[in-house]
mmCIF file of C-alpha atoms in Angstrom:
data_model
loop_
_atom_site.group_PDB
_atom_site.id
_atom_site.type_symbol
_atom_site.label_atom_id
_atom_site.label_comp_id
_atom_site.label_asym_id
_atom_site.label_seq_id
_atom_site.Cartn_x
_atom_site.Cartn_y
_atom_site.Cartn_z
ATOM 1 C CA UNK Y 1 154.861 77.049 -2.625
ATOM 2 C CA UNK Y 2 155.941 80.279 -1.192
ATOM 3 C CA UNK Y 3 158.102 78.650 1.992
ATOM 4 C CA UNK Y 4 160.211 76.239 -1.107
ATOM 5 C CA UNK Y 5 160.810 79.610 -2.947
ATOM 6 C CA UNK Y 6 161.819 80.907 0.768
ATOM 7 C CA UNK Y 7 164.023 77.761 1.268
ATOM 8 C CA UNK Y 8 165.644 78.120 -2.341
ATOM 9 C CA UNK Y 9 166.492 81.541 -1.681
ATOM 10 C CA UNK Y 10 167.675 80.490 1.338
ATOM 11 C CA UNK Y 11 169.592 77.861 0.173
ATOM 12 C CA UNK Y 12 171.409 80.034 -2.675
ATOM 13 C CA UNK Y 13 172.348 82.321 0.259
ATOM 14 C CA UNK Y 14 174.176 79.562 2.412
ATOM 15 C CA UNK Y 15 175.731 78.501 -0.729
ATOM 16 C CA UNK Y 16 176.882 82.032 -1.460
ATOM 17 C CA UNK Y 17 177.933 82.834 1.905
ATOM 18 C CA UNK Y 18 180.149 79.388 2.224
ATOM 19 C CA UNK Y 19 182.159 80.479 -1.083
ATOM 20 C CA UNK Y 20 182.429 83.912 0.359
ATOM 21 C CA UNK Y 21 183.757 82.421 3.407
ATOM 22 C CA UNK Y 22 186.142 80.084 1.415
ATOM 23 C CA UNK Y 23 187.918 82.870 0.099
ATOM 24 C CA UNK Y 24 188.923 84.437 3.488
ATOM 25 C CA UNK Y 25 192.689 84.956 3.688
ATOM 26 C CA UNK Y 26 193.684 83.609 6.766
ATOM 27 C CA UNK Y 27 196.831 85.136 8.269
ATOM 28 C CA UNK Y 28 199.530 83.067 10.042
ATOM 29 C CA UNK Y 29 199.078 84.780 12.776
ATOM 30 C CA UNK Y 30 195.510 83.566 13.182
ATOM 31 C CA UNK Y 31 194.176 81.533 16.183
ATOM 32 C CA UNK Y 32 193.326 77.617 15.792
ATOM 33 C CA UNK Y 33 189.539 78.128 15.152
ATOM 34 C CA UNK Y 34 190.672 80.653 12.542
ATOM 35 C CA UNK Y 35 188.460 83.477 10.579
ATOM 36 C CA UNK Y 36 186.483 80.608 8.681
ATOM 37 C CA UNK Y 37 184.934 79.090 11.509
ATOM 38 C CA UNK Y 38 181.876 81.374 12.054
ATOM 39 C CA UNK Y 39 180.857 82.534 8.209
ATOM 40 C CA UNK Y 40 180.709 78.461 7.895
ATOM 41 C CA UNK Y 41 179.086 77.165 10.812
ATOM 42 C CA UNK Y 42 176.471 80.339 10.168
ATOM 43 C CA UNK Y 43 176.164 78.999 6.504
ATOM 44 C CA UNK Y 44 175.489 75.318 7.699
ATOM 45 C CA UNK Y 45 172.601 76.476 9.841
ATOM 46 C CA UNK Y 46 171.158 78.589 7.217
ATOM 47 C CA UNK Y 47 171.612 75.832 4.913
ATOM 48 C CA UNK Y 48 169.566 73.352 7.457
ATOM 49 C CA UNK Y 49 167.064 75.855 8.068
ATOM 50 C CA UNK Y 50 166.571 76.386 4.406
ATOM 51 C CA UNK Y 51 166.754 72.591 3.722
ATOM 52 C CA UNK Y 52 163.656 72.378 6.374
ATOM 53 C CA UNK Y 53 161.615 74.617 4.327
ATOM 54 C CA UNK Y 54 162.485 73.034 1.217
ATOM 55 C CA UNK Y 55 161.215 69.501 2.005
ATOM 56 C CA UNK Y 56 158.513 70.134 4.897
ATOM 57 C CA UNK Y 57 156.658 73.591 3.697
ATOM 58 C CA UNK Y 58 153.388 75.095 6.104
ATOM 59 C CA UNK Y 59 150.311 75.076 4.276
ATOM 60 C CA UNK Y 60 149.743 78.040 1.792
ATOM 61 C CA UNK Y 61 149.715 81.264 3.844
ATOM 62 C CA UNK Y 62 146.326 84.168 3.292
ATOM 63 C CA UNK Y 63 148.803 86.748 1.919
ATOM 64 C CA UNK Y 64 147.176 90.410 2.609
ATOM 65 C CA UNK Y 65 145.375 91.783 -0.407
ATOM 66 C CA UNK Y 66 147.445 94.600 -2.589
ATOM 67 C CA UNK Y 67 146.186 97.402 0.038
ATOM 68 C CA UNK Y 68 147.723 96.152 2.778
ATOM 69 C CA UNK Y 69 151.068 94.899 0.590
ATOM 70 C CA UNK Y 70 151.435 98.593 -0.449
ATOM 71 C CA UNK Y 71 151.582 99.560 3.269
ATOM 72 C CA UNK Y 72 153.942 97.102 4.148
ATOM 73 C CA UNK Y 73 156.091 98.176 1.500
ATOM 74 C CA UNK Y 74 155.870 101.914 2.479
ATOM 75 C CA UNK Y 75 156.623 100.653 6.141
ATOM 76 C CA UNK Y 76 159.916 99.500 4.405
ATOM 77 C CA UNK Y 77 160.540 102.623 2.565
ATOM 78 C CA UNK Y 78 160.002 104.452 5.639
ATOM 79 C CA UNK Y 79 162.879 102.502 7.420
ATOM 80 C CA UNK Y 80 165.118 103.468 4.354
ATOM 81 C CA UNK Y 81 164.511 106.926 4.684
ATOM 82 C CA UNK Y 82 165.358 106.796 8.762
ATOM 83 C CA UNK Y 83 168.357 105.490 7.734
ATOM 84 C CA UNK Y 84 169.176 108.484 5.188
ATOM 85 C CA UNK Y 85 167.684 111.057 7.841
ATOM 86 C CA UNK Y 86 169.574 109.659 10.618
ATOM 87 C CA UNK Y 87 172.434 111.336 9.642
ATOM 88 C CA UNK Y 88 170.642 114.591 8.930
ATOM 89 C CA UNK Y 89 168.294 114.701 11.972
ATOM 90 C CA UNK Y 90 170.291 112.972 14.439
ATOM 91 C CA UNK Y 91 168.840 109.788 16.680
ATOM 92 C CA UNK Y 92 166.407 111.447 18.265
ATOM 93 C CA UNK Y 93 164.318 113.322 15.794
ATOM 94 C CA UNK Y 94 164.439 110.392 12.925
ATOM 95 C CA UNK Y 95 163.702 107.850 15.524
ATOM 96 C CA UNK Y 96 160.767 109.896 16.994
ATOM 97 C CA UNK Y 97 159.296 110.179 13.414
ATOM 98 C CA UNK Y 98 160.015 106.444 12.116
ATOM 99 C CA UNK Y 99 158.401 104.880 15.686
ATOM 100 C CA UNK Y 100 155.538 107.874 15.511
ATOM 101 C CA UNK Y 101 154.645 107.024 11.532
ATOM 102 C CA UNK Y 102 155.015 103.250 12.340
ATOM 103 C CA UNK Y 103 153.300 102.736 15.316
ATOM 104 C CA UNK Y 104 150.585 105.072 13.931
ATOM 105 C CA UNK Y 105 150.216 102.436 11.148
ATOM 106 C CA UNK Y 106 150.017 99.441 13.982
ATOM 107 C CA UNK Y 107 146.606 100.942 15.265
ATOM 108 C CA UNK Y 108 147.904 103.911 17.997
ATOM 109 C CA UNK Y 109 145.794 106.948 17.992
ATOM 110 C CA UNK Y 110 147.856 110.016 16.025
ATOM 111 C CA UNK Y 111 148.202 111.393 19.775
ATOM 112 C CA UNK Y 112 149.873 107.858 21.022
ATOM 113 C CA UNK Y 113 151.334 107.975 17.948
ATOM 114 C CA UNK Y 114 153.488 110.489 18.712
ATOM 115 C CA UNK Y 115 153.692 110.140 22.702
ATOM 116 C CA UNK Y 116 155.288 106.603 21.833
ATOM 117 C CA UNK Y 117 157.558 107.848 18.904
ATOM 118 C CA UNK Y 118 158.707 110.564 21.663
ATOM 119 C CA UNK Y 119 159.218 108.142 24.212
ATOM 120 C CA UNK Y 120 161.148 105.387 22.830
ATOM 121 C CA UNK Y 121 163.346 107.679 21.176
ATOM 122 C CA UNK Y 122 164.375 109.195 24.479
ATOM 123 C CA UNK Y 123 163.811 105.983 26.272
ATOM 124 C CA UNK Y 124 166.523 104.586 23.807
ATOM 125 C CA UNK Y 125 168.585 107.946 23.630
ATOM 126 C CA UNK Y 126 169.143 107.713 27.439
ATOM 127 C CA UNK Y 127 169.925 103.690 27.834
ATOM 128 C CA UNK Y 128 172.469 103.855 25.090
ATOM 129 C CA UNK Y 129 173.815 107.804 25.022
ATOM 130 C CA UNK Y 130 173.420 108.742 28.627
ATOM 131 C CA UNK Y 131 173.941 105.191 30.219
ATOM 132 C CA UNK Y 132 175.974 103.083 28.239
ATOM 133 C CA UNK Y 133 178.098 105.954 26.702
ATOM 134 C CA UNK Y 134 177.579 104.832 23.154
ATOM 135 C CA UNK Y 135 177.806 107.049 19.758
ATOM 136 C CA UNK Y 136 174.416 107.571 18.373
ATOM 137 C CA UNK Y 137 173.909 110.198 15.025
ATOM 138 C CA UNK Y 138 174.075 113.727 16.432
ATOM 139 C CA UNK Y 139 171.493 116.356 14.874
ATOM 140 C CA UNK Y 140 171.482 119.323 13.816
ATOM 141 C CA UNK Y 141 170.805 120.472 17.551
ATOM 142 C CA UNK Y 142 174.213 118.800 18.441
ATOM 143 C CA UNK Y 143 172.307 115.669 20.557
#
């Protein structure tokens, strides 16, 4: 039951996302594949994929009892507020705490906890500041 509701959702969204891409103004300056192109052929795939679900679901799945729901959902809320404190704190202190809290919550020891949320934000800070020259959220520190 719960992979048709997936597909149907799924479904609505290819629908949606083909009228959205109908409604593209094309220029007349635009190439010969044109803006269209992609938003459809994504929408056909999600639309198959969908479809799959729809007429071949798995088996019923255990779902986690409410405990475990209410820490997936706070795992979720914690990704919303790095994305509000990102701004505020920069990369590398919101990253450090989201990856800390989170891989806390996967079974690391508070100590790893933080050695890994320390690490992959600098890890990531370096490839992508440092390396690659890209823009990342400056904190309040000014990195």
């Amino acid at each position: 039951m719960s992979d048709r509701i997936f597909g149907g959702i799924g479904m609505i969204l290819a629908i949606i996302f083909a009228w959205q891409a109908s409604i593209i103004q094309e220029s007349f300056l635009s190439d010969a594949v044109g803006p269209k192109t992609f938003p459809y052929l994504i929408a056909a795939i999600m639309a198959l994929a969908s479809a799959y679900f729809l007429v071949k679901p798995d088996p019923e799945p255990d779902w986690p009892r409410a405990g475990r729901l209410a820490e997936i959902a706070f795992a979720a809320l914690v990704m919303l507020a790095y994305a509000q404190a990102l701004p505020e704190l920069g990369f590398l202190i919101a990253t450090a705490l989201a990856a800390g809290y989170l891989t806390w919550r996967l079974g690391s020891s508070p100590v790893q906890s933080v050695l890994i949320g320390v690490g992959t934000s600098a890890g990531i800070y370096v490839i992508f500041r440092l390396l690659l020259g890209l823009s990342l959220a400056r904190g309040p520190f000014g990195f």
